[in-house]
Amino acid sequence: MAGSRLPRRLFLQGVAAVFMFAFASLYTQIPGLYGPEGILPARKTLRPQGKGRWQQLWETPTLLWEAPRLGLDTAQGLELLSLLGALLALGALLLSPLRHPVVYLLLWAAYLSACQVGQVFLYFQWDSLLLETGFLAVLVAPLRPASHRKQAPQGGRAGALPHEDLPFWLVRWLLFRLMFASGVVKLTSRCPAWWGLTALTYHYETQCLPTPAAWFAHHLPVWLHKLSVVATFLIEIAVPPLFFAPIRRLRLAAFYSQVLLQVLIIITGNYNFFNLMTLVLTTALLDDQHLAAEPGHGSRKKTTTSWPKALLATLSLLLELAVYGLLAYGTVHYFGLEVDWQQRTIHSRTTFTFHQFSQWLKTLTLPTVWLGVASLAWELLSALWRWTQVRGWLRKFSAAVKLSLVSTATVALFLISLVPYSYVEPGTHGRLWTGAHRLFGAVEHLQLANSYGLFRRMTGLGGRPEVVLEGSYDGHHWTEIEFMYKPGNLSRPPPVVVPHQPRLDWQMWFAALGPHTHSPWFTSLVLRLLQGKEPVIRLIQSQVARYPFHKQPPTYVRAQRYKYWFSQPGEQGQWWRRQWVEEFFPPVSLGDPTLETLLRQFGLQDKSPPRARSANSTLAQALHWTRTQLSPLEAPALLWGLLVAIGAVRVVQALLAPWSLRSSPLAPASGEKRRPAPHKDSGAASEQATPAPNPCTSSSRTARRKK
């Protein structure tokens, strides 16, 4: 296998970028969600129980316990964490010295701290995915920048330390768990739309926040929607085992299939940073040879290879073709693909039953665990072999200590991850080693490993349910309260807000799927609107003047449930059409017995006023000033502005790189050729190890000639 230095660097940059977007997006919503006048004040979640400081921190791991020591309340502490996290992630994205384990540990700890007080608004799978990926970045990040170590010529594996690839393998295992589980749960849920291959005929208009492209995708032919569902099952269930294939081209094919799926989702849906995070995980399928794109590499003269290598290359090619053929045959057979040449369509249907799939899953889940064990074992043996190539007893001892620590951490995290992974098949879950269950139970609250399963069931088969809030001054004339992002106004096109996640809009989508009593926070939202609290109003309309009751809060608030559908082609100026279904929340006013009963029932009554904090402290004033400067900006504009700024900085860095190289005292003089570094004896040899031979590579490598 080729080296992974470039993919690891790309992975670390990607994790930093996602952390930056996540923190910046959360920061814009803190006052309305978690402030003293917010929907779910964060201060209610941290109640000292009289326990010791360290016990309290272990049971509820959040740095916000220390906010009072800084003279801040919980919401202000959350603002500080979000700002520092966004700035630190920005630094790690732009500056390689900041891609250090300590930096990623701080980012992970800060986001974990936010999730501990985030309540329902931070209970999303991508938040858990970011935490798990962020912790893996702590292990993947090098202790010393690559510039401080000797590099192998032309990106070879000689530049890698023995232990470096081990944590990066966990990224590949995480990607496998995410994709395989997401595909399996679609069928284990018995959702008729997934089993009937019609899920995408509903998905584009019923997803939480569609994009304008979703309208066009929704009106594609039904046969193409069904074929797209077949492709989804292929990419999410059949392709992920290829992540561990010994043949390099199979892994690259798996990489591009995953990228294709994620890009299509990004185009048609606003899923904040989730798809970006998944794309970052796919870097574990790449290698230095694929990313380096060395000039002149393809024009080198081919040297004669030995017959064993030629035979191995031929067998690898035959195996690769057999895998592609098996995937094609399985797809045609199990989904009954038939080409209708007259109508120019492809017909598809599931040809297997739920019982057959359950038996297949029961048979296959445990072998996938053993596949992970075998792949990890190979990585461990390769690392051990590279360690044997280290010269010098002192360097060998240092490399042995690092390899032991990293190997132990890698194996432990793998064992922990088996427990949530086995949730896809209860029989396998019960047969796992009890030690893995105990280990997972001990660290479960740290979210080091999580279970995944996206789009388990397709909702809104009869039209997407949508909750529309209304306000009134007299109880007779009602005015709709329009949100910035979720569907409401029939003539307004769907927005593009990625990578921002408007968390209130997302929860409004979930609330519409059931009665309002299933979403207790909704009663608090109604209360804040009746009180006219500006932080909550800004979650609905960032420009307060656009809010219909900005001059005076409404006397009454109610909510109606509608069903929305995309408009048909030809309906000018209309993106949506809708039909009233029922009353979602009854008309209430301040002091209304119904409202008071609901607040008391859900524990939302604010019995104790917030503790007085010194608003004159320098830190509190700085936070208030920063909020004042950034509040006029809409969250998507803020995040896009960050993205543009990063692009500009990277362009400047690229332009200045040649000048810095010329001005370097180590740069060769003009006209002088760069000479290769002389070989050192064994006593002063480099601590980098030589690559382990891989008998399963898809093609033999041409040996580099000595100069």
XYZ file of C-alpha atoms in Angstrom:
707
model
C 0.000 0.000 0.000
C 1.181 3.489 -0.807
C 1.812 5.968 1.993
C -0.890 8.031 3.675
C 0.982 11.230 4.545
C -0.998 13.436 2.137
C -4.406 11.890 2.961
C -3.702 12.358 6.673
C -2.874 16.006 6.113
C -6.048 16.417 4.047
C -8.053 14.683 6.770
C -6.715 16.959 9.501
C -7.442 20.056 7.431
C -10.944 18.788 6.719
C -11.677 18.093 10.391
C -10.484 21.591 11.292
C -12.757 23.091 8.614
C -15.803 21.181 9.851
C -15.103 22.178 13.459
C -14.857 25.801 12.348
C -18.221 25.650 10.552
C -19.876 23.814 13.446
C -18.672 26.272 16.091
C -19.443 29.348 13.979
C -22.927 28.077 13.114
C -23.686 27.274 16.746
C -22.362 30.647 17.940
C -24.915 32.582 15.893
C -27.797 30.725 17.599
C -26.712 30.586 21.250
C -28.704 33.573 22.620
C -31.983 32.370 21.115
C -31.504 28.706 21.988
C -29.603 28.770 25.289
C -29.496 32.321 26.624
C -31.430 33.460 29.727
C -34.254 34.523 27.379
C -33.799 31.586 25.014
C -35.974 28.561 24.305
C -34.044 26.136 26.541
C -31.734 28.151 28.841
C -28.439 26.309 29.228
C -28.062 27.276 32.893
C -30.824 24.823 33.803
C -28.732 21.881 32.631
C -25.813 22.478 35.003
C -26.996 22.163 38.583
C -24.277 21.425 41.158
C -25.198 18.235 43.026
C -22.741 18.626 45.872
C -20.274 16.198 44.289
C -16.550 16.637 44.029
C -15.204 18.789 41.231
C -13.556 15.941 39.292
C -16.457 13.524 39.786
C -18.841 16.193 38.550
C -16.627 16.826 35.516
C -16.407 13.090 34.692
C -20.150 12.468 34.943
C -21.024 15.616 32.963
C -17.884 16.330 30.920
C -18.145 20.003 30.059
C -15.753 22.893 30.497
C -18.757 25.119 31.202
C -18.562 24.131 34.884
C -15.718 26.682 35.006
C -17.749 29.554 33.494
C -18.693 31.069 36.900
C -14.993 31.336 37.766
C -14.669 33.679 34.769
C -17.678 35.725 35.824
C -19.838 34.298 33.007
C -23.134 32.460 32.981
C -23.504 29.179 31.108
C -24.683 30.769 27.855
C -21.817 33.280 27.892
C -19.390 30.448 28.569
C -20.849 28.605 25.586
C -20.324 31.705 23.442
C -16.709 31.904 24.574
C -16.122 28.219 23.811
C -17.696 28.582 20.359
C -15.628 31.640 19.474
C -12.373 30.103 20.684
C -13.207 26.823 18.976
C -13.910 28.536 15.646
C -10.683 30.569 15.855
C -8.586 27.568 16.879
C -10.062 25.469 14.075
C -9.387 28.289 11.609
C -5.772 28.369 12.757
C -5.417 24.599 12.372
C -6.869 24.829 8.880
C -4.395 27.477 7.729
C -1.252 26.761 9.766
C 0.352 23.312 9.788
C 2.066 23.772 13.209
C -1.406 24.031 14.772
C -2.420 20.590 13.440
C -1.253 19.123 16.703
C -2.910 16.532 18.966
C -3.362 19.119 21.721
C -5.248 21.452 19.368
C -7.625 18.717 18.228
C -8.096 17.587 21.812
C -9.158 21.122 22.731
C -11.568 21.257 19.778
C -13.084 17.913 20.752
C -13.387 18.926 24.419
C -15.015 22.246 23.488
C -17.623 20.610 21.238
C -18.301 17.868 23.788
C -18.815 20.622 26.367
C -21.388 22.281 24.095
C -23.211 19.002 23.490
C -23.569 18.424 27.229
C -25.788 21.512 27.530
C -27.173 21.522 23.977
C -30.201 19.381 24.839
C -32.503 18.485 21.940
C -30.971 21.049 19.576
C -27.636 19.201 19.600
C -29.043 15.674 19.485
C -28.183 15.001 15.852
C -26.148 12.151 14.416
C -23.702 14.535 12.759
C -22.897 16.087 16.126
C -21.964 12.625 17.403
C -20.059 11.945 14.172
C -18.061 15.151 14.579
C -17.153 14.227 18.150
C -16.008 10.741 17.159
C -14.057 12.017 14.170
C -12.549 14.830 16.220
C -11.207 12.363 18.778
C -9.673 10.264 15.997
C -7.963 13.433 14.757
C -6.238 13.664 18.147
C -4.555 10.331 17.400
C -3.919 11.012 13.709
C -2.282 14.426 14.225
C 1.542 14.230 14.409
C 3.379 15.291 17.527
C 5.937 17.026 15.355
C 5.236 18.774 12.028
C 6.361 16.869 8.970
C 8.741 19.707 8.098
C 10.800 18.817 11.184
C 11.278 15.276 9.962
C 13.155 13.992 6.986
C 10.911 13.235 4.079
C 11.214 10.347 1.727
C 11.988 11.282 -1.848
C 8.908 11.803 -3.995
C 6.405 10.997 -1.277
C 7.575 7.483 -0.475
C 6.724 5.554 2.653
C 10.206 6.075 4.067
C 8.921 9.328 5.541
C 6.413 7.543 7.780
C 6.960 6.618 11.399
C 5.999 3.030 12.294
C 2.823 3.975 14.171
C 1.454 6.750 11.948
C -0.962 4.712 9.820
C -2.675 2.914 12.723
C -5.037 5.688 13.937
C -5.826 6.611 10.332
C -7.149 3.079 9.831
C -9.807 3.875 12.460
C -11.077 6.649 10.171
C -11.663 4.055 7.460
C -13.435 1.802 9.966
C -15.651 4.708 11.040
C -16.560 5.436 7.410
C -17.456 1.766 6.953
C -19.680 1.740 10.050
C -21.409 4.960 9.003
C -22.197 3.925 5.434
C -22.967 0.245 6.026
C -25.310 0.963 8.935
C -27.028 3.776 7.003
C -27.786 1.360 4.185
C -28.866 -1.549 6.371
C -31.319 0.396 8.557
C -33.273 1.488 5.491
C -34.264 -2.146 4.989
C -34.487 -3.305 8.610
C -36.981 -0.487 9.286
C -39.436 -2.186 6.884
C -40.188 1.208 5.380
C -42.442 0.528 2.346
C -40.876 3.391 0.406
C -37.365 1.900 0.649
C -38.552 -1.638 -0.048
C -40.630 -0.428 -2.988
C -37.661 1.612 -4.298
C -39.889 4.724 -4.349
C -38.201 6.591 -1.467
C -36.668 9.270 -3.697
C -40.037 10.132 -5.214
C -40.818 11.579 -1.752
C -37.389 12.442 -0.360
C -36.612 15.625 -2.257
C -39.779 17.466 -1.175
C -40.105 15.934 2.317
C -36.517 16.395 3.551
C -35.984 19.035 6.199
C -34.445 21.850 4.150
C -34.426 21.184 0.408
C -32.439 23.281 -2.044
C -33.746 24.735 -5.337
C -32.124 21.783 -7.129
C -34.382 19.444 -5.128
C -37.417 20.831 -6.982
C -35.912 19.796 -10.308
C -34.744 16.414 -8.971
C -38.239 15.738 -7.646
C -39.704 16.000 -11.145
C -37.349 13.437 -12.706
C -38.966 10.259 -14.082
C -40.086 7.666 -11.528
C -37.959 4.920 -13.095
C -34.866 7.087 -12.581
C -35.812 7.656 -8.924
C -36.119 3.905 -8.403
C -32.809 3.277 -10.141
C -31.233 5.915 -7.883
C -32.476 4.018 -4.811
C -30.849 0.851 -6.180
C -27.594 2.795 -6.627
C -27.918 4.069 -3.044
C -28.210 0.532 -1.693
C -25.241 -0.508 -3.815
C -23.058 2.356 -2.570
C -24.088 2.064 1.092
C -24.257 -1.729 1.562
C -22.252 -3.519 -1.127
C -19.379 -1.066 -1.641
C -18.226 -0.378 1.985
C -16.501 -3.801 2.425
C -14.238 -2.704 -0.435
C -12.801 -0.055 1.898
C -10.570 -2.851 3.225
C -9.757 -4.394 -0.158
C -6.065 -5.199 -0.657
C -6.344 -3.999 -4.271
C -5.725 -0.289 -4.510
C -7.997 0.384 -7.495
C -10.952 -1.175 -5.668
C -10.462 1.233 -2.779
C -10.265 4.165 -5.185
C -13.443 3.023 -6.933
C -15.129 2.853 -3.515
C -13.840 6.358 -2.766
C -15.318 7.906 -5.910
C -18.663 6.174 -5.406
C -18.929 7.642 -1.906
C -17.925 11.092 -3.141
C -20.570 10.924 -5.867
C -23.304 10.107 -3.337
C -22.297 12.881 -0.941
C -22.008 15.518 -3.671
C -25.489 14.684 -4.974
C -26.884 14.991 -1.432
C -25.164 18.372 -0.992
C -26.669 19.640 -4.256
C -30.240 18.650 -3.358
C -30.365 19.136 0.423
C -29.105 21.422 3.203
C -27.488 18.951 5.583
C -25.125 21.465 7.213
C -21.651 19.974 7.735
C -22.687 16.311 7.698
C -21.839 15.564 4.064
C -18.633 17.589 4.357
C -17.710 15.448 7.364
C -18.391 12.277 5.386
C -16.215 13.542 2.528
C -13.442 14.167 5.036
C -13.732 10.548 6.200
C -13.332 9.281 2.639
C -9.739 10.580 2.610
C -8.873 7.357 4.468
C -9.399 5.515 1.172
C -6.728 7.565 -0.630
C -2.949 7.328 -0.681
C 0.037 9.513 -1.475
C 0.467 8.068 -4.942
C -3.051 9.109 -5.935
C -2.829 12.611 -4.444
C 0.770 13.554 -5.296
C 0.257 13.689 -9.092
C 3.997 14.001 -9.592
C 4.955 15.658 -12.894
C 6.561 13.308 -15.337
C 5.565 10.261 -13.338
C 3.726 8.686 -16.200
C 6.543 9.355 -18.700
C 9.157 7.301 -16.875
C 10.588 4.368 -18.702
C 9.168 1.067 -17.587
C 11.705 -1.378 -16.269
C 11.432 -5.100 -16.630
C 9.574 -6.667 -13.703
C 10.128 -10.137 -12.356
C 7.614 -12.837 -13.268
C 6.229 -13.168 -9.702
C 5.316 -9.482 -9.715
C 3.804 -9.741 -13.185
C 1.776 -12.771 -12.097
C 0.609 -10.963 -8.979
C -0.457 -7.954 -11.045
C -2.415 -10.197 -13.418
C -4.153 -12.009 -10.557
C -5.008 -8.674 -8.952
C -6.543 -7.440 -12.189
C -8.586 -10.629 -12.564
C -9.785 -10.351 -8.967
C -10.727 -6.716 -9.515
C -12.748 -7.592 -12.616
C -14.416 -10.436 -10.702
C -15.497 -8.018 -7.950
C -16.989 -5.593 -10.466
C -18.763 -8.442 -12.199
C -20.125 -9.775 -8.916
C -21.450 -6.334 -7.956
C -23.100 -5.938 -11.348
C -24.653 -9.413 -11.261
C -25.903 -8.974 -7.671
C -27.479 -5.628 -8.504
C -29.272 -6.963 -11.572
C -30.379 -10.145 -9.788
C -31.559 -8.784 -6.434
C -33.240 -5.683 -7.853
C -34.634 -7.248 -11.025
C -33.184 -4.702 -13.415
C -34.692 -4.911 -16.889
C -34.146 -2.578 -19.825
C -37.255 -1.522 -21.739
C -35.877 -0.454 -25.106
C -39.220 0.727 -26.428
C -39.937 3.142 -23.568
C -36.215 3.799 -22.986
C -36.464 3.080 -19.272
C -34.983 0.649 -16.768
C -37.439 -1.249 -14.585
C -36.397 -2.277 -11.069
C -37.937 -4.075 -8.088
C -36.735 -5.873 -4.973
C -36.654 -9.633 -5.518
C -35.869 -10.610 -1.909
C -38.025 -10.634 1.217
C -37.514 -9.082 4.629
C -36.903 -12.533 6.120
C -34.229 -13.298 3.520
C -32.534 -9.967 4.159
C -32.629 -10.533 7.944
C -30.992 -13.948 7.499
C -28.382 -12.440 5.202
C -27.669 -9.683 7.721
C -27.414 -12.177 10.572
C -24.942 -14.210 8.511
C -22.868 -11.244 7.328
C -22.611 -8.872 10.302
C -20.202 -10.978 12.341
C -17.939 -11.639 9.324
C -17.710 -7.872 8.769
C -16.427 -7.626 12.337
C -13.805 -10.253 11.535
C -13.000 -8.363 8.346
C -12.204 -5.353 10.512
C -10.140 -7.525 12.863
C -8.135 -8.963 9.953
C -7.557 -5.535 8.406
C -6.457 -4.066 11.732
C -4.188 -7.047 12.349
C -2.507 -6.434 8.992
C -1.980 -2.777 9.897
C -0.460 -3.795 13.239
C 1.889 -6.294 11.578
C 2.908 -3.723 8.973
C 3.655 -1.202 11.713
C 5.680 -3.811 13.594
C 7.654 -4.617 10.448
C 8.386 -0.923 9.885
C 9.561 -0.694 13.477
C 12.124 -3.440 12.847
C 13.664 -1.240 10.125
C 14.376 1.624 12.538
C 18.131 1.940 13.148
C 19.785 2.995 16.377
C 18.807 1.580 19.739
C 17.626 4.934 21.139
C 15.383 5.658 18.165
C 14.201 2.078 18.176
C 13.229 2.326 21.845
C 11.422 5.633 21.272
C 9.567 4.187 18.280
C 8.619 1.102 20.328
C 7.079 3.235 23.081
C 5.071 5.281 20.573
C 3.981 2.178 18.696
C 2.857 0.465 21.910
C 0.783 3.431 23.061
C -0.828 4.075 19.690
C -1.500 0.371 19.095
C -3.191 0.050 22.486
C -5.355 3.121 21.851
C -6.263 1.904 18.350
C -7.274 -1.577 19.511
C -9.241 -0.133 22.449
C -11.199 2.268 20.221
C -11.877 -0.540 17.764
C -13.281 -2.728 20.550
C -15.411 0.152 21.844
C -16.821 0.805 18.361
C -17.957 -2.803 17.942
C -20.741 -2.317 20.487
C -22.657 0.494 18.688
C -21.867 -1.072 15.314
C -23.499 -4.365 16.348
C -26.808 -2.576 17.019
C -27.676 -3.205 13.358
C -28.099 -6.921 14.160
C -29.209 -7.873 17.708
C -27.825 -11.412 17.474
C -24.324 -10.156 16.783
C -24.657 -7.613 19.578
C -25.323 -10.373 22.092
C -22.356 -12.452 20.922
C -19.772 -9.706 21.364
C -17.013 -10.117 23.924
C -18.246 -8.893 27.319
C -15.039 -6.904 27.765
C -16.014 -4.756 24.787
C -19.388 -4.032 26.417
C -17.735 -3.035 29.703
C -15.214 -0.820 27.936
C -17.947 0.889 25.925
C -20.099 1.412 29.015
C -17.223 3.104 30.836
C -16.706 5.788 28.162
C -20.126 5.964 26.496
C -20.806 9.464 27.852
C -17.675 10.736 26.073
C -19.181 9.754 22.690
C -15.972 8.133 21.470
C -18.047 5.688 19.400
C -21.657 5.997 18.290
C -24.301 4.146 16.311
C -25.456 5.583 13.005
C -28.329 5.039 10.614
C -29.482 7.943 8.470
C -32.842 8.187 6.658
C -34.148 5.084 8.407
C -37.754 5.719 7.361
C -39.178 7.995 4.691
C -41.619 10.518 6.192
C -44.343 12.590 4.579
C -45.525 9.964 2.094
C -48.835 11.848 1.784
C -47.217 15.282 1.713
C -44.630 16.885 3.982
C -46.161 17.982 7.305
C -45.262 21.542 8.175
C -46.047 23.587 11.293
C -46.970 27.226 10.626
C -46.954 29.640 13.590
C -49.486 32.461 13.661
C -49.878 35.516 15.868
C -52.802 37.858 16.544
C -53.659 40.924 18.595
C -57.391 40.251 18.869
C -57.720 36.469 18.452
C -59.635 36.861 15.163
C -57.172 38.197 12.596
C -54.085 36.003 12.351
C -50.734 36.712 10.710
C -48.315 33.942 9.757
C -44.842 34.036 11.275
C -42.461 33.101 8.472
C -39.115 31.433 9.170
C -35.987 32.272 7.200
C -35.191 28.767 6.016
C -37.991 26.223 6.418
C -40.874 26.140 3.904
C -43.655 28.628 4.578
C -44.262 31.214 1.873
C -45.438 29.338 -1.226
C -43.646 31.668 -3.645
C -40.285 31.713 -1.871
C -37.643 29.381 -3.361
C -35.911 26.903 -1.044
C -32.704 28.412 0.356
C -29.083 27.250 0.216
C -27.626 27.471 3.716
C -24.985 24.731 3.831
C -22.747 24.445 5.922
C -24.951 26.314 8.414
C -27.510 24.354 10.423
C -30.512 26.406 11.580
C -31.281 24.165 14.530
C -34.696 25.615 15.331
C -35.851 25.061 11.734
C -34.628 21.464 11.936
C -36.533 20.822 15.159
C -39.658 22.396 13.645
C -39.457 19.698 10.957
C -39.317 16.954 13.606
C -42.116 18.585 15.612
C -44.432 18.441 12.591
C -44.159 14.632 12.497
C -46.182 14.215 15.719
C -48.263 16.074 18.327
C -46.750 19.113 20.010
C -46.534 17.198 23.307
C -43.751 15.112 21.723
C -41.730 18.330 21.395
C -41.878 20.036 24.818
C -39.531 22.810 23.687
C -42.286 24.066 21.328
C -44.301 25.328 24.311
C -41.269 27.340 25.424
C -40.958 28.776 21.902
C -44.585 29.948 22.048
C -43.936 31.540 25.456
C -40.900 33.469 24.185
C -42.844 34.757 21.174
C -45.643 35.965 23.448
C -43.014 37.707 25.580
C -41.400 39.231 22.458
C -37.879 38.032 23.319
C -35.527 39.360 20.633
C -32.925 36.518 20.815
C -35.644 34.012 19.874
C -37.082 36.321 17.212
C -33.632 36.468 15.582
C -33.739 32.666 15.149
C -36.852 33.175 13.025
C -35.799 36.387 11.262
C -32.251 37.695 11.657
C -33.506 41.099 10.472
C -35.967 41.890 13.270
C -37.802 44.442 11.083
C -39.037 41.559 8.887
C -40.721 39.915 11.852
C -44.442 40.836 11.664
C -44.704 41.586 15.409
C -41.413 43.435 15.882
C -43.118 46.574 17.238
C -45.309 44.805 19.777
C -45.468 41.112 20.757
C -48.627 39.274 19.692
C -51.366 38.847 22.286
C -52.175 35.366 21.021
C -50.075 32.676 19.351
C -51.227 29.434 17.763
C -49.850 26.866 15.310
C -51.451 25.099 12.345
C -50.351 21.912 10.631
C -50.294 21.916 6.834
C -49.190 19.479 4.179
C -46.808 20.871 1.592
C -45.947 19.618 -1.892
C -43.626 20.948 -4.561
C -45.478 22.873 -7.242
C -45.930 21.346 -10.677
C -43.935 22.528 -13.703
C -45.712 25.439 -15.337
C -47.030 27.017 -12.121
C -45.425 30.414 -12.472
C -44.023 32.014 -9.313
C -44.932 29.075 -7.096
C -42.452 26.678 -5.508
C -44.918 25.037 -3.132
C -48.609 24.232 -2.768
C -50.209 23.325 0.537
C -53.368 22.100 2.262
C -54.530 22.765 5.828
C -54.707 19.607 7.978
C -55.432 20.474 11.613
C -54.657 22.727 14.526
C -51.229 21.865 15.941
C -51.122 24.127 19.016
C -54.188 25.887 20.513
C -54.409 29.699 20.717
C -52.809 30.856 23.982
C -51.824 34.128 25.615
C -49.640 35.026 28.575
C -51.186 33.683 31.757
C -53.447 31.308 29.834
C -54.225 28.206 31.995
C -53.464 25.901 29.045
C -50.035 27.469 28.561
C -49.253 27.431 32.291
C -50.275 23.763 32.556
C -48.000 22.780 29.650
C -45.067 24.743 31.059
C -45.522 23.087 34.439
C -45.971 19.639 32.873
C -42.725 19.883 30.892
C -40.732 21.532 33.682
C -40.255 24.714 31.668
C -41.359 27.188 34.330
C -38.510 29.461 35.313
C -38.782 29.143 39.086
C -35.347 30.501 39.946
C -34.079 33.698 38.279
C -30.601 33.588 36.711
C -27.709 34.380 38.985
C -26.436 37.906 38.654
C -23.077 38.038 36.860
C -20.848 41.022 36.591
C -21.664 42.579 33.225
C -18.755 44.966 33.699
C -16.057 42.308 33.482
C -13.698 42.710 30.545
C -14.500 39.262 29.203
C -18.274 39.794 29.321
C -17.895 43.183 27.615
C -15.719 41.640 24.907
C -18.304 38.926 24.266
C -21.078 41.525 24.110
C -19.092 43.695 21.679
C -18.343 40.707 19.428
C -22.002 39.724 19.418
C -23.002 43.298 18.517
C -20.602 43.379 15.573
C -21.641 39.991 14.148
C -25.385 40.033 14.812
C -26.310 42.012 11.622
C -24.877 39.160 9.513
C -27.026 36.178 8.617
C -25.386 32.908 9.632
C -24.933 31.509 6.081
C -23.323 34.789 4.985
C -20.943 34.623 7.959
C -19.901 31.063 7.137
C -19.542 31.781 3.422
C -17.472 34.834 4.317
C -15.153 32.609 6.335
C -14.896 30.267 3.372
C -13.991 33.100 0.989
C -11.424 34.456 3.452
C -9.818 31.035 3.778
C -9.646 30.722 -0.001
C -7.986 34.125 -0.260
C -5.410 33.251 2.408
C -4.591 29.956 0.692
C -4.085 31.745 -2.623
C -1.704 34.232 -0.967
C 0.154 31.359 0.715
C 0.532 29.618 -2.636
C 1.835 32.803 -4.281
C 4.322 33.503 -1.499
C 5.622 29.937 -1.303
C 8.151 30.281 -4.193
C 9.495 33.553 -2.738
C 9.937 32.057 0.709
C 11.752 29.123 -0.855
C 14.108 31.412 -2.726
C 14.857 33.480 0.356
C 15.550 30.390 2.458
C 19.235 30.022 3.400
C 18.956 26.317 2.583
C 17.765 26.975 -0.971
C 20.294 26.153 -3.727
C 22.001 29.000 -5.507
C 20.796 30.089 -8.923
C 21.793 27.576 -11.581
C 22.949 25.058 -8.990
C 21.323 21.652 -9.129
C 19.806 20.173 -5.999
C 21.849 17.188 -4.835
C 20.421 14.178 -3.072
C 21.182 13.862 0.624
C 24.094 11.498 1.328
C 23.331 8.151 2.939
C 24.056 7.906 6.637
C 25.465 4.938 8.428
C 23.348 2.700 10.617
C 24.267 4.509 13.799
C 22.938 7.809 12.542
C 20.175 6.463 10.348
C 16.865 8.164 10.084
C 14.135 7.137 12.477
C 11.695 6.788 9.606
C 10.906 3.246 8.655
C 10.845 1.529 5.284
C 7.496 0.408 3.939
C 6.203 -3.070 4.555
C 5.730 -5.151 1.409
C 2.122 -5.718 0.424
C 1.559 -8.977 -1.462
C -1.916 -7.865 -2.574
C -1.144 -4.623 -4.380
C -2.934 -4.185 -7.676
C 0.153 -3.329 -9.687
C 3.869 -3.718 -9.235
C 5.871 -0.596 -8.594
C 8.776 0.407 -10.729
C 11.925 0.490 -8.657
C 13.497 3.920 -8.522
C 16.970 4.154 -9.961
C 19.776 5.373 -7.760
C 21.355 8.632 -8.832
